[in-house]
PDB file of C-alpha atoms in Angstrom:
ATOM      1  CA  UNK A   1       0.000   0.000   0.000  1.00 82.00           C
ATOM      2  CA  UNK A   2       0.763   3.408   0.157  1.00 88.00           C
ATOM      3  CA  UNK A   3       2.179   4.156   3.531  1.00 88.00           C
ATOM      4  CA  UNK A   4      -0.227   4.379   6.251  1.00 88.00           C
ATOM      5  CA  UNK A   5       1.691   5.749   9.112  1.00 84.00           C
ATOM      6  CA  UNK A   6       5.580   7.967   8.571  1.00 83.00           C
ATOM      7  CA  UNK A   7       8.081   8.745  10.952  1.00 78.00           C
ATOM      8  CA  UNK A   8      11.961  10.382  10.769  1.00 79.00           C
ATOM      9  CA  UNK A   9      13.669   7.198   9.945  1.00 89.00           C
ATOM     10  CA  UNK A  10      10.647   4.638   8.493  1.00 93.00           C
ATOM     11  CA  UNK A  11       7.431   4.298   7.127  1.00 94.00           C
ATOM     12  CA  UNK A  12       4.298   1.378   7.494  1.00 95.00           C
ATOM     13  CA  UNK A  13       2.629  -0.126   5.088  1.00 96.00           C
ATOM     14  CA  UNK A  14      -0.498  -2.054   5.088  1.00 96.00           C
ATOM     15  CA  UNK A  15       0.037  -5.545   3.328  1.00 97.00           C
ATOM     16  CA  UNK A  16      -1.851  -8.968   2.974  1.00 97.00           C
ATOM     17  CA  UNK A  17       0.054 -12.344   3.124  1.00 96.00           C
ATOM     18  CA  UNK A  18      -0.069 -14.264   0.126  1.00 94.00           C
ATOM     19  CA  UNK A  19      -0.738 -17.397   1.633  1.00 92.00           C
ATOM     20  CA  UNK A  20      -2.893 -17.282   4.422  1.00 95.00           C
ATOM     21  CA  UNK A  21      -4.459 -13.617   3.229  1.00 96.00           C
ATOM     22  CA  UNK A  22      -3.961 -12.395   6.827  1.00 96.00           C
ATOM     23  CA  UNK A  23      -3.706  -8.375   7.082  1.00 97.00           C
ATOM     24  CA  UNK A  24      -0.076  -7.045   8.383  1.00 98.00           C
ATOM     25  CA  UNK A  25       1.572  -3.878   9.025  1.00 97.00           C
ATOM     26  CA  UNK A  26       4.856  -3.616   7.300  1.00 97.00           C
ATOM     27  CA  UNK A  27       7.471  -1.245   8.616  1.00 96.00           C
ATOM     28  CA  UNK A  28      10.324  -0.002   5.978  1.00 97.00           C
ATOM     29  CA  UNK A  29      13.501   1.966   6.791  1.00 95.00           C
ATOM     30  CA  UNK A  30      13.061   5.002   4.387  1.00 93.00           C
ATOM     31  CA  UNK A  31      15.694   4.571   1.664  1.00 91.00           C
ATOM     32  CA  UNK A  32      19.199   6.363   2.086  1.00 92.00           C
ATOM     33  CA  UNK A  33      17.940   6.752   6.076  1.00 93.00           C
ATOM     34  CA  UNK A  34      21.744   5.262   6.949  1.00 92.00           C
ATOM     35  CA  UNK A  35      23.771   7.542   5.310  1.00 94.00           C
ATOM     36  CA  UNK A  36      21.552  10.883   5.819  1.00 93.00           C
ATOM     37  CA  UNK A  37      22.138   9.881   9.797  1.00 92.00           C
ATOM     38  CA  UNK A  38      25.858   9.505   9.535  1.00 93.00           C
ATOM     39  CA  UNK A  39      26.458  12.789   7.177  1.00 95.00           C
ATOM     40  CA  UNK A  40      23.803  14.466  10.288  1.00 94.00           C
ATOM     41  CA  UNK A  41      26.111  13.159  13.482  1.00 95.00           C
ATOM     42  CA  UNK A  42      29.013  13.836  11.200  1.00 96.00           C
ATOM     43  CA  UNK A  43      28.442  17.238  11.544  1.00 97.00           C
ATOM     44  CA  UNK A  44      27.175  17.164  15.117  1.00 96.00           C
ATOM     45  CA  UNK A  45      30.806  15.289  16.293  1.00 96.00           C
ATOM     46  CA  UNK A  46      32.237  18.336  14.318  1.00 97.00           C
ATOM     47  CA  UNK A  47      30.124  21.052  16.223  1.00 96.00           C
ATOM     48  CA  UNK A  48      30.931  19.583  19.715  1.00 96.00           C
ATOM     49  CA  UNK A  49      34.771  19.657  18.683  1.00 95.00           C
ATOM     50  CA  UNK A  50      34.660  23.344  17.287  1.00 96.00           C
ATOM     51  CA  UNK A  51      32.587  23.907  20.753  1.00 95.00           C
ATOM     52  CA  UNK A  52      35.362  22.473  22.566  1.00 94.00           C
ATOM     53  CA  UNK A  53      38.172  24.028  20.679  1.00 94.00           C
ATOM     54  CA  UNK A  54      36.643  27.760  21.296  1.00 95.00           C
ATOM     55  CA  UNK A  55      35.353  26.626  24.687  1.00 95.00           C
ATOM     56  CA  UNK A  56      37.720  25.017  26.465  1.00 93.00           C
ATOM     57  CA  UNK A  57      35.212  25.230  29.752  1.00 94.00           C
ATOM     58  CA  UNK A  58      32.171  23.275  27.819  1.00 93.00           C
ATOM     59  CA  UNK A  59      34.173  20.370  28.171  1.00 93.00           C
ATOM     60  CA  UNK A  60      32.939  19.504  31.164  1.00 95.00           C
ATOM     61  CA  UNK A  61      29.896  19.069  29.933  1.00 95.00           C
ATOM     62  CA  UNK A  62      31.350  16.567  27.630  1.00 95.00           C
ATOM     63  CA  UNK A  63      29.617  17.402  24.208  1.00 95.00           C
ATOM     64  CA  UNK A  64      31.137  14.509  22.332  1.00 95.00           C
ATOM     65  CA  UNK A  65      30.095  12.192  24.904  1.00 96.00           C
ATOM     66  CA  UNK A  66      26.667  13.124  24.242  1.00 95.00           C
ATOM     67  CA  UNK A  67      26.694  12.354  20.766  1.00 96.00           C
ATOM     68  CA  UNK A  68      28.176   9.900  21.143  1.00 96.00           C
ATOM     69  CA  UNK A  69      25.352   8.667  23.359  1.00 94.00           C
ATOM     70  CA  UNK A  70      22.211  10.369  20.936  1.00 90.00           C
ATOM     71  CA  UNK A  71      24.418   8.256  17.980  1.00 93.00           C
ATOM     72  CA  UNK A  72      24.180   5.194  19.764  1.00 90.00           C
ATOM     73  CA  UNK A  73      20.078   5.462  20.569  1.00 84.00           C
ATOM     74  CA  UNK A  74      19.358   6.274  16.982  1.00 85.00           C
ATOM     75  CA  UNK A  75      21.970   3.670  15.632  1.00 86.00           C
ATOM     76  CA  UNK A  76      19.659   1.007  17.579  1.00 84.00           C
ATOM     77  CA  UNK A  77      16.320   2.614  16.208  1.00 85.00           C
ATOM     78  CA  UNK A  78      18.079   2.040  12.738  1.00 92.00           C
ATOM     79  CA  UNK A  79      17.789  -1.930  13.134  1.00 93.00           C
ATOM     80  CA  UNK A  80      14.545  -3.727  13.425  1.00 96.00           C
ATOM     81  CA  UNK A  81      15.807  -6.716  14.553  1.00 96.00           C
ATOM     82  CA  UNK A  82      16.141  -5.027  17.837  1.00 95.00           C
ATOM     83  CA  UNK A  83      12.409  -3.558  17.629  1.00 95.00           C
ATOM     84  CA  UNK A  84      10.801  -6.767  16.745  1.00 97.00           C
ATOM     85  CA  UNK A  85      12.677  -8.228  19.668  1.00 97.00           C
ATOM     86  CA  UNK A  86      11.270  -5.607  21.708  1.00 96.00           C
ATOM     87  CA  UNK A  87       7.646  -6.097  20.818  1.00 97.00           C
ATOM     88  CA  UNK A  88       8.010  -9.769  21.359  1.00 97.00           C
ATOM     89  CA  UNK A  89       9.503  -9.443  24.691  1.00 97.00           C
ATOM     90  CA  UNK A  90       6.797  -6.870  25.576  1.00 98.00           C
ATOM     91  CA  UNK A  91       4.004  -9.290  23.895  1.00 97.00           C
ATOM     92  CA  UNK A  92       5.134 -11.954  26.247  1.00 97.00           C
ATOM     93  CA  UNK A  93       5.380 -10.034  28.999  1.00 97.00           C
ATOM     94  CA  UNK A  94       2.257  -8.192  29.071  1.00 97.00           C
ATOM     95  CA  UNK A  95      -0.148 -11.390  27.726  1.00 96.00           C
ATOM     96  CA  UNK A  96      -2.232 -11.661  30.725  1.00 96.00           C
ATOM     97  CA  UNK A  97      -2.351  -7.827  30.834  1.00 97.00           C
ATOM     98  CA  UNK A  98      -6.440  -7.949  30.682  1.00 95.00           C
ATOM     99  CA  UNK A  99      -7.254  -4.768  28.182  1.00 95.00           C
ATOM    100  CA  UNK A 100      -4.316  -4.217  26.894  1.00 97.00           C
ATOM    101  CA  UNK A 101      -2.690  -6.361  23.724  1.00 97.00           C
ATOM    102  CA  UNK A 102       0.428  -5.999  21.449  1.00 98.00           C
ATOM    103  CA  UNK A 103       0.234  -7.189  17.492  1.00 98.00           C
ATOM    104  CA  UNK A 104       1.419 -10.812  16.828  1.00 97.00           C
ATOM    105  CA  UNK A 105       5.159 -10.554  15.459  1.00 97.00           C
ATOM    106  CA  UNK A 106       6.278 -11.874  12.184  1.00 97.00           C
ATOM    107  CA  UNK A 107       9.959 -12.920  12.584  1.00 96.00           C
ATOM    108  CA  UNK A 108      10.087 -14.822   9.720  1.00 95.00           C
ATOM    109  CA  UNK A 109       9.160 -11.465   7.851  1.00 96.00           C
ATOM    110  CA  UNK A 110      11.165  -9.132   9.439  1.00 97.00           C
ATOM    111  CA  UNK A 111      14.829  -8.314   9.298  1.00 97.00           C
ATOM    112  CA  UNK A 112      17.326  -4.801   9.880  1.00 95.00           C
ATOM    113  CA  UNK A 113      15.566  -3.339   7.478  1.00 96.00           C
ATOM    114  CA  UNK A 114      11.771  -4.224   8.146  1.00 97.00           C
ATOM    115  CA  UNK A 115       9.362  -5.359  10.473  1.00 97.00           C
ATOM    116  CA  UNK A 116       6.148  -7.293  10.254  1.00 98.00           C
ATOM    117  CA  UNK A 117       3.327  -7.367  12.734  1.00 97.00           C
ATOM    118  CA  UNK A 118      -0.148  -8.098  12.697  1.00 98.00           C
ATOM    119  CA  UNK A 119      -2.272  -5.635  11.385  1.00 97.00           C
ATOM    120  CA  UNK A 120      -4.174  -4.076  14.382  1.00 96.00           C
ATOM    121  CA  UNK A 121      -7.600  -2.927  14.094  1.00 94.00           C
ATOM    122  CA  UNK A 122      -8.947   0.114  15.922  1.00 96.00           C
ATOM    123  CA  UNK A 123      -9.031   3.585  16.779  1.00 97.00           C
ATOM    124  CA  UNK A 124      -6.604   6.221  16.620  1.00 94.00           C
ATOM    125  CA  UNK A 125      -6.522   6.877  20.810  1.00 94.00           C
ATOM    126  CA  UNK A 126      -6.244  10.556  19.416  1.00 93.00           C
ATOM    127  CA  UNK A 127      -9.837  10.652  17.742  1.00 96.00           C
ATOM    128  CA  UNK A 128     -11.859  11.444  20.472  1.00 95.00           C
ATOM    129  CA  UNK A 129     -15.088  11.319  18.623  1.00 96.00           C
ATOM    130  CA  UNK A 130     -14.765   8.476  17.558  1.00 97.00           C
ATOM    131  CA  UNK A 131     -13.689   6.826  20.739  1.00 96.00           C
ATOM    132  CA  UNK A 132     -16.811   8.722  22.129  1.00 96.00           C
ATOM    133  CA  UNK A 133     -19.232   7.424  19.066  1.00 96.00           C
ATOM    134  CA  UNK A 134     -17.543   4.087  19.773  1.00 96.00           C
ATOM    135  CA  UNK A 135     -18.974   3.829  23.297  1.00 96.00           C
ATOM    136  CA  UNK A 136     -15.947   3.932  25.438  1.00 96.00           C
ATOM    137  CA  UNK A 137     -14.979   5.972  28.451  1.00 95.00           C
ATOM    138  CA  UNK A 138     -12.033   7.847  27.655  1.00 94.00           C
ATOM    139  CA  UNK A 139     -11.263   8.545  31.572  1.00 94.00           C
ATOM    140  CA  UNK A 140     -11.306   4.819  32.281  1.00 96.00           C
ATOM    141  CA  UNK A 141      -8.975   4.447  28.983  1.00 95.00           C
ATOM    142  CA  UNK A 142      -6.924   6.705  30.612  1.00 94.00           C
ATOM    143  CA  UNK A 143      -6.579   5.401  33.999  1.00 96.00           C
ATOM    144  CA  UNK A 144      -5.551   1.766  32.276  1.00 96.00           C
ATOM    145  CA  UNK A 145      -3.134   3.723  30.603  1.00 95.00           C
ATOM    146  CA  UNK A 146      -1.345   4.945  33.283  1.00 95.00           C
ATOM    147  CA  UNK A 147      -1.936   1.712  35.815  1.00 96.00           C
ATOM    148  CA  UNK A 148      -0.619  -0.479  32.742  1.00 96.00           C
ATOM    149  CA  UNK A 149       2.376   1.748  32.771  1.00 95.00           C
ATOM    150  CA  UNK A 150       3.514   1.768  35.775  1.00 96.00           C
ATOM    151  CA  UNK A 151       2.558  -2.061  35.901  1.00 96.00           C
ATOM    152  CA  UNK A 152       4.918  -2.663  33.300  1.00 97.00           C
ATOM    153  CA  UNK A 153       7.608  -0.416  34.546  1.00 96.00           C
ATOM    154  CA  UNK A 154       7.396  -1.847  38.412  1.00 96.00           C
ATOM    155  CA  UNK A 155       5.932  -5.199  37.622  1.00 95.00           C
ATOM    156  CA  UNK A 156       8.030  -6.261  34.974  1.00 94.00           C
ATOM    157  CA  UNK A 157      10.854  -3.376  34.357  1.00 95.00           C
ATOM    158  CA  UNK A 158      10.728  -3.495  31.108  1.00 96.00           C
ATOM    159  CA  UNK A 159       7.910  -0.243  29.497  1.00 96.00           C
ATOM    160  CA  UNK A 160       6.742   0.868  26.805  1.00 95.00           C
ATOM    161  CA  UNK A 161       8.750   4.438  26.579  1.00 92.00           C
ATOM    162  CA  UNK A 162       6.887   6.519  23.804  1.00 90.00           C
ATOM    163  CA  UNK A 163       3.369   5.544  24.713  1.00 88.00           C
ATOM    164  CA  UNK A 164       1.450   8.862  23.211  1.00 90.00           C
ATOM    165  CA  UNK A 165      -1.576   8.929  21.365  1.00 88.00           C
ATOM    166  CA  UNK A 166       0.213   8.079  18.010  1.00 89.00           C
ATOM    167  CA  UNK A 167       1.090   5.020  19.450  1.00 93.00           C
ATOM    168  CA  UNK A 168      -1.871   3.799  20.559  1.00 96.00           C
ATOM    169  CA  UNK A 169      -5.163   2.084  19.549  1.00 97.00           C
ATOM    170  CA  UNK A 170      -8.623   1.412  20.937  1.00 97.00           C
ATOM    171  CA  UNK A 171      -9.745  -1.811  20.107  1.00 96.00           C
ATOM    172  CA  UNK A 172     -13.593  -2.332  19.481  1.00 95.00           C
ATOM    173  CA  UNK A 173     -13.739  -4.180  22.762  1.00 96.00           C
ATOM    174  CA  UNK A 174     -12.077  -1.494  24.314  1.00 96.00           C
ATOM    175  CA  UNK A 175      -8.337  -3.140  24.938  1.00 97.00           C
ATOM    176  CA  UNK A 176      -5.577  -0.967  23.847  1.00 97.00           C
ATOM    177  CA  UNK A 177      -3.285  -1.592  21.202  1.00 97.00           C
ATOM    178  CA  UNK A 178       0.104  -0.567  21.789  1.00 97.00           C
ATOM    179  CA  UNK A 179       2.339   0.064  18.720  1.00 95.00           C
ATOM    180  CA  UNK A 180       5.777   0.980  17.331  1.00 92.00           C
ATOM    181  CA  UNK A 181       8.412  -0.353  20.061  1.00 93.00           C
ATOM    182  CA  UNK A 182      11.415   1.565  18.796  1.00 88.00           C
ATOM    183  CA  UNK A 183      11.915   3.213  22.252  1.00 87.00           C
ATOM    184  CA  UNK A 184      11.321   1.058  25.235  1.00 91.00           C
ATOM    185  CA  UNK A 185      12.537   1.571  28.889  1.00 90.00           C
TER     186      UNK A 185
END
């Protein structure tokens, strides 16, 4: 399809297996992502030199160190292998999470370049009419936001970390549908 969903480094797609038929969402690295990243911390390692070199006291603050750090985050957002580990980990670990469910992973169909889930049905947690029209109590959808949360975070330390409304569906029996596990705590 054409993409459904876009981000800074990747895109989704909405696809249909050809043997079984079954809807998935397919997440692609946009092309040339790679290199556009390294010519951008290129010229950030550059910055926090000439920083350093007219500012000898900003050292302490170690400005290479934190690219160094910012290069490493993004460098792990640039493989999917390590997001569709996270979603299965976080599948696994929040199954008997009542109202709250994570889209099947396709390992098999996913690699450091793209991802496969199942596709997951629902509504944007950001159309508020809809969720309305749809019968369900946003403040209760709210509170099991937050309680599932910190569940994960204390029960299981592993969370979740960019849970906002773009990243989250409402089922049609109410569960929510967590989605894109590029940052997780």
């Amino acid at each position: 399809s054409e993409p459904i969903a876009a981000a800074s480094i990747a895109q989704v797609h909405r696809a249909r297996l050809a043997g079984t038929g079954e809807e998935v969402a397919v997440k692609v690295l946009r092309p040339g992502i790679e290199r556009a990243f390294q010519k951008d911390v290129d010229a950030f390692y550059l910055a926090a030199r000439m920083i350093e070199t007219l500012s000898p006291s900003s050292r302490r603050l170690r400005p290479r160190d934190v690219i160094a750090h910012f290069e490493g985050v993004v460098l792990g957002e640039l493989d999917l292998r390590l997001e569709t580990s996270s979603a299965d980990e976080f599948a696994s670990k929040t199954a008997k999470d009542d109202g709250f469910r994570v889209p099947k992973v396709y390992w098999f169909m996913s690699g450091r370049r793209v991802m496969t889930l199942a596709w997951a049905n629902g509504i944007a947690s950001g159309d508020v009419a809809a969720i309305e029209a749809a019968g369900h109590d946003r403040r209760e959808l709210g509170e099991r936001v937050l309680r599932l949360f910190l569940s994960h975070a204390l029960r299981d330390g592993f969370f979740h970390a960019d849970m906002h409304q773009g990243n989250l569906k409402i089922g049609a029996d109410g569960a929510i549908v967590a989605l894109d596990f590029g940052i997780m705590g």
